[in-house]
Coordinates of C-alpha atoms in Angstrom, one line a residue:
X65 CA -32.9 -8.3 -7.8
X66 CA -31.0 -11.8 -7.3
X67 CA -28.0 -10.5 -6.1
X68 CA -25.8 -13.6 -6.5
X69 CA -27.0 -17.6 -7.1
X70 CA -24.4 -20.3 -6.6
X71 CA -23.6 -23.5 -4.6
X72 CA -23.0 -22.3 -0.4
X73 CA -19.8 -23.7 -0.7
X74 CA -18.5 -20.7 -3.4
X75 CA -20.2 -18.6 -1.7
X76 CA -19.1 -19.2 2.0
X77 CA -15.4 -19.2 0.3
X78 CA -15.7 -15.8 -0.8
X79 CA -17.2 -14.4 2.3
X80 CA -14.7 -16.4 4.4
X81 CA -11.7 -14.8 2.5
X82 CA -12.7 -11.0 3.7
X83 CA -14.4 -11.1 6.7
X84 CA -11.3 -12.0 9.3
X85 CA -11.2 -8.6 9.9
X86 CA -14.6 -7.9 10.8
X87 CA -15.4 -7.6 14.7
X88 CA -18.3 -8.6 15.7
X89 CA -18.7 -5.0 18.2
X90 CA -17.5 -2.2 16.9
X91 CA -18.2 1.7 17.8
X92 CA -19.7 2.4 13.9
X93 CA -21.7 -0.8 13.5
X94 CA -21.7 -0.1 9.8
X95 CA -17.9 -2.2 10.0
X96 CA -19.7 -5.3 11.4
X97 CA -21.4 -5.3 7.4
X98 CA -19.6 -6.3 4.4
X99 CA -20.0 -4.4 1.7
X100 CA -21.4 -5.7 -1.4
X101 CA -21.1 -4.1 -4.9
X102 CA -22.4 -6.1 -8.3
X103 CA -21.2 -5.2 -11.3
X104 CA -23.1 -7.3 -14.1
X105 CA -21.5 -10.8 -13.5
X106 CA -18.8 -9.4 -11.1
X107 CA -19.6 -9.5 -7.3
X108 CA -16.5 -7.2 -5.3
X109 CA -16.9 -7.9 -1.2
X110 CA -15.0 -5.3 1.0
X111 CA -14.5 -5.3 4.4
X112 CA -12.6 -3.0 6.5
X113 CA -11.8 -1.9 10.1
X114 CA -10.6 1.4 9.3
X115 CA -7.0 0.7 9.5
X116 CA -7.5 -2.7 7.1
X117 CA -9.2 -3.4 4.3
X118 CA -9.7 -6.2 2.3
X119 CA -11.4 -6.8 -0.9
X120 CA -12.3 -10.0 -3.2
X121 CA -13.5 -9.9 -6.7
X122 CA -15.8 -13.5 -7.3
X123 CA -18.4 -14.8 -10.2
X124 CA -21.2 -15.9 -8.5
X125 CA -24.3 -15.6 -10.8
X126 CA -27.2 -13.4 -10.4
X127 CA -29.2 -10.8 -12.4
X128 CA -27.3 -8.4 -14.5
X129 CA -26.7 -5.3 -13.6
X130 CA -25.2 -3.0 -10.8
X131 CA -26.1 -2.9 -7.0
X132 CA -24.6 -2.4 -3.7
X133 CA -25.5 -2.5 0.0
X134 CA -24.0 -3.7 3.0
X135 CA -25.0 -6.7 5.4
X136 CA -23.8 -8.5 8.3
X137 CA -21.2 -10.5 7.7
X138 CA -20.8 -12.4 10.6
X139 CA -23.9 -13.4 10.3
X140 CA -24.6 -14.5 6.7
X141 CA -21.6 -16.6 7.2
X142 CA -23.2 -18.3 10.3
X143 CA -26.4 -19.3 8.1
X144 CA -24.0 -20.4 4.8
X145 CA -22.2 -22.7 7.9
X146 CA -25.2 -24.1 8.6
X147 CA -26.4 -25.4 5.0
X148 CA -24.9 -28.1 3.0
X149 CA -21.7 -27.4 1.2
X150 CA -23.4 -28.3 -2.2
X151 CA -27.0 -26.9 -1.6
X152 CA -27.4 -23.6 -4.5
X153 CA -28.2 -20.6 -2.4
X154 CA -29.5 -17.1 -3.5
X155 CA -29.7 -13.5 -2.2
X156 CA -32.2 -11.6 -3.3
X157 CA -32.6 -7.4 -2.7
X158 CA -35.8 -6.5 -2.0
X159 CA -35.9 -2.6 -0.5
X160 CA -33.7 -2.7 2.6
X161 CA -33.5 -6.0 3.0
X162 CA -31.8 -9.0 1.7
X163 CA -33.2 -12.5 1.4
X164 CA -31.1 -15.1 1.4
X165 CA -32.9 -18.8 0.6
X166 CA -31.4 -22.3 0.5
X167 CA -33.3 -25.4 0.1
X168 CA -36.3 -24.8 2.2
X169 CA -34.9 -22.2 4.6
X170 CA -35.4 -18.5 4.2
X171 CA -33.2 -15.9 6.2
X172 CA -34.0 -11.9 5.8
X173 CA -31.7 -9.5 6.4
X174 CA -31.6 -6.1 7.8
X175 CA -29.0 -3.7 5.6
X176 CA -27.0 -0.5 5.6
X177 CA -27.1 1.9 2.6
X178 CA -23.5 1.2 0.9
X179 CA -22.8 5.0 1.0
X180 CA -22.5 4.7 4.4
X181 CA -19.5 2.3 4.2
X182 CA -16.2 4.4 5.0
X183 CA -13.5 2.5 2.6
X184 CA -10.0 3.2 3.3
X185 CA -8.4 6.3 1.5
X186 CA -5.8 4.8 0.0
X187 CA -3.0 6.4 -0.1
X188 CA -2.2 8.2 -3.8
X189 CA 1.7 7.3 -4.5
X190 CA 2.4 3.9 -3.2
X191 CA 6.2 3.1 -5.0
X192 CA 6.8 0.5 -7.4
X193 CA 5.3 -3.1 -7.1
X194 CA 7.3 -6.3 -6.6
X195 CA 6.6 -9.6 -6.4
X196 CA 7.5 -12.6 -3.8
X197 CA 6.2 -16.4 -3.8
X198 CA 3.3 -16.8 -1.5
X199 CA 4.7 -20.1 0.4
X200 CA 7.9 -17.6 1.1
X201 CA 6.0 -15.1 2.8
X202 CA 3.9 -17.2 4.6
X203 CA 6.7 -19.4 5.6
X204 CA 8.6 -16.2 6.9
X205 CA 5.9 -15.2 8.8
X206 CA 5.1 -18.8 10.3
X207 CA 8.7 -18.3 11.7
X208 CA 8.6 -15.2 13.4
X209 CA 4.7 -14.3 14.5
X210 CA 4.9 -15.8 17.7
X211 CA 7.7 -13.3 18.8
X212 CA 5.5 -9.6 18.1
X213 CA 4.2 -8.2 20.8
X214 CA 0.7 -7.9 22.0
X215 CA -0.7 -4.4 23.4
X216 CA 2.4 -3.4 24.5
X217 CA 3.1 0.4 25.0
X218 CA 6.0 0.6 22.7
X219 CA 3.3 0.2 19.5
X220 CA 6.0 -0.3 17.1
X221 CA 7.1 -4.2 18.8
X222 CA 3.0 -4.5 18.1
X223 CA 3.9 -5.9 14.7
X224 CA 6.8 -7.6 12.0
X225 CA 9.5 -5.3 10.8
X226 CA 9.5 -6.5 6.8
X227 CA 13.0 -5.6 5.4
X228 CA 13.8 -5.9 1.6
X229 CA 17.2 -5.3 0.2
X230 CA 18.6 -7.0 -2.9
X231 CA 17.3 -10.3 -2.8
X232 CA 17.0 -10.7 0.4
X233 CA 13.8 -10.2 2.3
X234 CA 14.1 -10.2 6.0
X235 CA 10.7 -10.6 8.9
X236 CA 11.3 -9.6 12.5
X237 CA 9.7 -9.5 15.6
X238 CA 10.1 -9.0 19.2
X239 CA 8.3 -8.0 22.6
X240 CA 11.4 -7.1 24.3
X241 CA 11.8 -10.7 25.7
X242 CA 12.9 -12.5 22.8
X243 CA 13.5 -11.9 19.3
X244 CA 12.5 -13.9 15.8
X245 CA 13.9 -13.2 12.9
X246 CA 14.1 -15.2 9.6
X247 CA 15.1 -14.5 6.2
X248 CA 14.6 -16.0 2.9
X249 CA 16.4 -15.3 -0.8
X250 CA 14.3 -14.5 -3.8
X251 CA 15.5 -15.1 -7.3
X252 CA 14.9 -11.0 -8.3
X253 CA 16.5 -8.0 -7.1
X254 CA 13.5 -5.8 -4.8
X255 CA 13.8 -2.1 -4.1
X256 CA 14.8 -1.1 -0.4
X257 CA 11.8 -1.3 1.8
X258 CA 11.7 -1.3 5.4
X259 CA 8.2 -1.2 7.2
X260 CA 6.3 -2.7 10.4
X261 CA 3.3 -4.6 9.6
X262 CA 0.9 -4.6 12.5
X263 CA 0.0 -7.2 14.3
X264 CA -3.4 -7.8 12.9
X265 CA -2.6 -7.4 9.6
X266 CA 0.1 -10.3 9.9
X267 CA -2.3 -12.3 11.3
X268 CA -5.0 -11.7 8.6
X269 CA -2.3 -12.5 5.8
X270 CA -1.2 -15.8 7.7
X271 CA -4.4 -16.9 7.3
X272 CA -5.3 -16.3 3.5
X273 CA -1.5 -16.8 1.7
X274 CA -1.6 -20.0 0.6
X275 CA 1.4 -22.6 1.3
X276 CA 1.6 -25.0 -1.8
X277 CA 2.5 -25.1 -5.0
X278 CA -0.6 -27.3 -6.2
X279 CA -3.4 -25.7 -7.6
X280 CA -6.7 -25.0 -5.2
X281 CA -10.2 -26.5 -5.8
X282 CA -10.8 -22.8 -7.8
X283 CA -7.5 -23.8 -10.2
X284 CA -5.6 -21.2 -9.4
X285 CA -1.9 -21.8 -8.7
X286 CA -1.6 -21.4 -4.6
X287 CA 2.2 -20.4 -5.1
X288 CA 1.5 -17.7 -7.4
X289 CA 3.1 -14.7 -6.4
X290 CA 1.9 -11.9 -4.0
X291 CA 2.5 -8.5 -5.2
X292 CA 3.2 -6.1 -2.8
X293 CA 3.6 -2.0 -2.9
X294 CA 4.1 0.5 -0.1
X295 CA 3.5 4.2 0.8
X296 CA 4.5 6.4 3.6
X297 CA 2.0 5.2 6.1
X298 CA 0.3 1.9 4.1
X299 CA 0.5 -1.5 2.2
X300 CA -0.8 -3.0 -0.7
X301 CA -0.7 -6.8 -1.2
X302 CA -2.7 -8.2 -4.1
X303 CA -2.9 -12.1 -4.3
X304 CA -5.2 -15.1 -5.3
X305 CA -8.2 -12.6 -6.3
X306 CA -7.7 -10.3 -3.1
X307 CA -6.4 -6.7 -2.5
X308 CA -5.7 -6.1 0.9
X309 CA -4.3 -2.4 2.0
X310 CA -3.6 -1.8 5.5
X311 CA -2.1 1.0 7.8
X312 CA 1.7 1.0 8.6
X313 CA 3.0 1.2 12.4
X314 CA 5.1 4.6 12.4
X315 CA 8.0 4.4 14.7
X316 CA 11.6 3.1 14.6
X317 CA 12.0 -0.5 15.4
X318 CA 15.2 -1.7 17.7
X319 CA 18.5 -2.5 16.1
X320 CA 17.9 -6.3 15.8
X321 CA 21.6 -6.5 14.9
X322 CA 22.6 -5.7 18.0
X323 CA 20.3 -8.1 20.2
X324 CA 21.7 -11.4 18.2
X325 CA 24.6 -12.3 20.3
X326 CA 27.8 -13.5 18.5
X327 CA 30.7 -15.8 19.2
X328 CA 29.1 -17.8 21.6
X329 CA 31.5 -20.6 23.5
X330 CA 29.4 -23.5 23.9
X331 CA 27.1 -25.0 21.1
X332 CA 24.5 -28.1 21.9
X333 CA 22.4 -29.8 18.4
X334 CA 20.1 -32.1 19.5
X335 CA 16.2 -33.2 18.2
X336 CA 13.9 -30.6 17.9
X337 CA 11.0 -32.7 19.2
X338 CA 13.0 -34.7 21.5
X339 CA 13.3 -31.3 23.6
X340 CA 9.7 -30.0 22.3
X341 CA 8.4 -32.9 24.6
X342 CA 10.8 -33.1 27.5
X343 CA 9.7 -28.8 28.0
X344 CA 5.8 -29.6 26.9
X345 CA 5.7 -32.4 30.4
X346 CA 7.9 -30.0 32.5
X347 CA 5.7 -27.1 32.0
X348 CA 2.8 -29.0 33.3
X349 CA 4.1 -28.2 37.1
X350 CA 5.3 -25.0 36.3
X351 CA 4.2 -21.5 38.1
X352 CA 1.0 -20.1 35.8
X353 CA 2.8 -16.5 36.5
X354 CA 6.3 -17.1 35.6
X355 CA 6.5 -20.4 33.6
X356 CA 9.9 -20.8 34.7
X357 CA 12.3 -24.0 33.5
X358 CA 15.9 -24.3 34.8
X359 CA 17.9 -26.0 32.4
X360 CA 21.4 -27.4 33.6
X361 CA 23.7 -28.2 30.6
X362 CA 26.4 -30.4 31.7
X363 CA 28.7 -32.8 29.7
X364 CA 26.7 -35.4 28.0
X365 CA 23.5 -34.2 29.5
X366 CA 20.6 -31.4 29.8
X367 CA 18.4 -31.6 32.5
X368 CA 15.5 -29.3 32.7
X369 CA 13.3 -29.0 36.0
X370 CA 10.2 -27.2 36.8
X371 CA 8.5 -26.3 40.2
X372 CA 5.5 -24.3 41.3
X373 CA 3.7 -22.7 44.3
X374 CA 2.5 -26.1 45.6
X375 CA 6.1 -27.4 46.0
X376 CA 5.5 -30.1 43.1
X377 CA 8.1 -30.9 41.0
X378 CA 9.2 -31.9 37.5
X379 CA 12.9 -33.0 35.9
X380 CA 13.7 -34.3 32.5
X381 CA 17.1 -35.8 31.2
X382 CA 18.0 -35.6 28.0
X383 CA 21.4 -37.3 26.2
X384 CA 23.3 -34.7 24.1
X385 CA 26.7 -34.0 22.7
X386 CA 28.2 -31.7 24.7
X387 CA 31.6 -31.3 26.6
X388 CA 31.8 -28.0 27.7
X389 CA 31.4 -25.7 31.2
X390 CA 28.2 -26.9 33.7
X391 CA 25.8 -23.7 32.8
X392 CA 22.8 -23.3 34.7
X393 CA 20.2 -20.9 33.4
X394 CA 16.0 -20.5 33.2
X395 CA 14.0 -19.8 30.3
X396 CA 10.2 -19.0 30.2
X397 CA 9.6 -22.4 28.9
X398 CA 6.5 -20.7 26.8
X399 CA 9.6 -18.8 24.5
X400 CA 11.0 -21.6 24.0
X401 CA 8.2 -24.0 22.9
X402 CA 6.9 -21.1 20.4
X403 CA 10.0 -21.7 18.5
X404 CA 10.3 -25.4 18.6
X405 CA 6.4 -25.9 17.6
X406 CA 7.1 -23.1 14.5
X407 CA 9.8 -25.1 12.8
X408 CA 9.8 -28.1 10.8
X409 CA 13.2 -29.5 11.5
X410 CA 14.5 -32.3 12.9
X411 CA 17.1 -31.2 15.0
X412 CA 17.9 -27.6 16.9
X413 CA 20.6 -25.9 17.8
X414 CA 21.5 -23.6 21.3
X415 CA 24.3 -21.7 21.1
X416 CA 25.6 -20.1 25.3
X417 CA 27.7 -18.0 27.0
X418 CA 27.2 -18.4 30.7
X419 CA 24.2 -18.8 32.6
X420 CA 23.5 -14.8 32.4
X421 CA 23.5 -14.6 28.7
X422 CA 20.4 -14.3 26.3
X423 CA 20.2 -18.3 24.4
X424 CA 20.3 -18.3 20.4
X425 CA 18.6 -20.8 18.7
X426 CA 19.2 -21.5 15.0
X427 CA 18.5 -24.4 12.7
X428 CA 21.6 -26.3 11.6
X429 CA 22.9 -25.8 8.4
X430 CA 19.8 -23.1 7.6
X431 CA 21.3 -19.8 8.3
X432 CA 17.9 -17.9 7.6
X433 CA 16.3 -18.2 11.4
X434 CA 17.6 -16.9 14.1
X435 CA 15.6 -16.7 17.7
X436 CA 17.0 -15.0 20.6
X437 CA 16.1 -15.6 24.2
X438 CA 16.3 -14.0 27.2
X439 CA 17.2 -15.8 30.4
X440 CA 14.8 -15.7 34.0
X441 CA 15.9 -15.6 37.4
X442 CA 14.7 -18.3 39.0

């Protein structure tokens, strides 16, 4: 049976679009496969990790009729890479095998019977659907990923707290040295949700929403809306052809509220990228361990100065507005470049206390992104 028949590029798309998931070792090596069901002119490719799963409907010729196995999906996308975009492929079943054959080259393919392939049990009363723009979500989480924590102990910073009230839809994340959070204003009313999005999961959706409002090379409208519906445990996101469900993180996030500090005395606004580069040449000489800066805000002008184990040295001047106290303090000058390469803006602002107090940084005139700081001893 000719399981599907189109040009590698199509092809390569679809398989592209599911298999971020996969990991290439995996205790059942039945996950390693995607699974591939054909329903008359309809092809549906899953993938899943027990936790995730993600599912694509595409048209990509064939014989009629139903079928389903599961293959490697890793590597059938390694051998679509390697052919021209434009070349037709096709794979063919024959017994527990697939053959797939492009131009003069012929691959064939171990499989895994299809029954084998443990879907996600979806959870049987996820609440009402709503919908949010896909350039919103993805710009929300462009602003905050960088800030989630990564294997840490407390499992619940190992993720985004999503929080959806009114019309407003809020993304957090911290790792207990800095906080992200940003927050956008839809034009409908959305029921009361608030849920933690692991880590993986926000990665995998950073990497298929779509950011424009022009149509792809498929036609179809890159800023349509995502639809979104959650249960006690799990998420549903459907978007662009895809369904994606994935596995909550249980636990109760920190009070974010309380970690933004408020009324601060001093306020510097200067250019985003003007301080992006001044940090980016002073962390060249700073300690691989602590990646310490000390910046020195004084009137008129911000210094920042890096040293390391080798005694070498690095200090940048920069020109700013500023007429208040001398405030000496040190950041991990990692923190602080995740949140200057993440926006978009010209110019940044820093609001201080004293040279003890946690920094926040906030775009002028945007009051949707906050990021919070923490300061080093250096």
């Amino acid at each position: 049976m000719i399981v599907l028949k189109a040009t590698q590029d199509k092809v390569l798309g679809a398989l592209q679009a599911v298999a971020g998931i996969v990991e290439r070792r995996h205790t059942l090596p039945i996950l390693a496969n995607v699974l591939i069901r054909k329903h008359g002119p309809h092809l549906e490719l899953t993938t899943s990790d027990l936790e995730i799963q993600v599912r694509t409907t595409a048209e990509l010729g064939g014989d009629a009729g139903d079928f389903s196995t599961t293959v490697g999906a890793r590597k059938l996308i390694d051998i679509l890479r390697s052919m021209p975009a434009d070349q037709t492929v096709s794979l063919t079943a024959n017994a527990s095998k697939l053959t797939l054959q492009g131009g003069k080259s012929r691959f064939t393919l171990q499989t895994l019977p299809s029954d084998d392939f443990p879907l996600v049990q979806e959870a049987a009363d996820f609440g009402p659907a709503f919908s949010v723009p896909q350039k919103t979500l993805k710009h929300l989480i462009n602003q905050v990923h960088f800030s989630m924590a990564v294997h840490d102990i407390r499992y619940y910073l190992n993720g985004i707290l999503f929080v959806a009230e009114g019309k407003n839809l809020t993304l957090v994340a911290t790792d207990g040295h800095r906080l992200a959070l940003a927050q956008a204003e839809l034009e409908t009313e959305i029921p009361k949700q608030e849920v933690i999005l692991p880590r993986k999961t926000v990665l995998e959706l950073m990497r298929l929403l779509k950011d424009g409002a022009k149509s792809d090379k498929n036609g179809e409208n890159e800023d349509a809306p995502i639809e979104m519906r959650f249960a006690g445990n799990q998420a549903k996101f459907s978007f662009s052809g895809m369904e994606f469900v994935t596995k909550l993180v249980e636990g109760k996030f920190p009070d974010y509220n309380r970690v933004i500090p408020k009324n601060h005395k001093f306020n510097v606004t200067l250019g985003r990228l003007t301080l992006l580069s001044s940090l980016q040449r002073a962390a060249i000489l700073t300690s691989e361990k602590f990646k310490a800066v000390r910046l020195s805000f004084e009137p008129g002008l911000l210094s920042i100065a890096s040293s390391n184990a080798e005694q070498e040295e690095a200090k940048e001047e920069i020109e700013i507005d500023y007429a208040g106290d001398l405030i000496e303090t040190g950041f991990n000058v990692t923190y602080l470049m995740d949140a200057l390469q993440n926006m978009s803006q010209d110019m940044v602002s820093i609001d201080l206390n004293d040279s003890s107090a946690s920094a926040l940084i906030t775009i002028p005139e945007q009051t949707g992104f906050k990021y919070v700081v923490m300061p080093m001893r250096i």
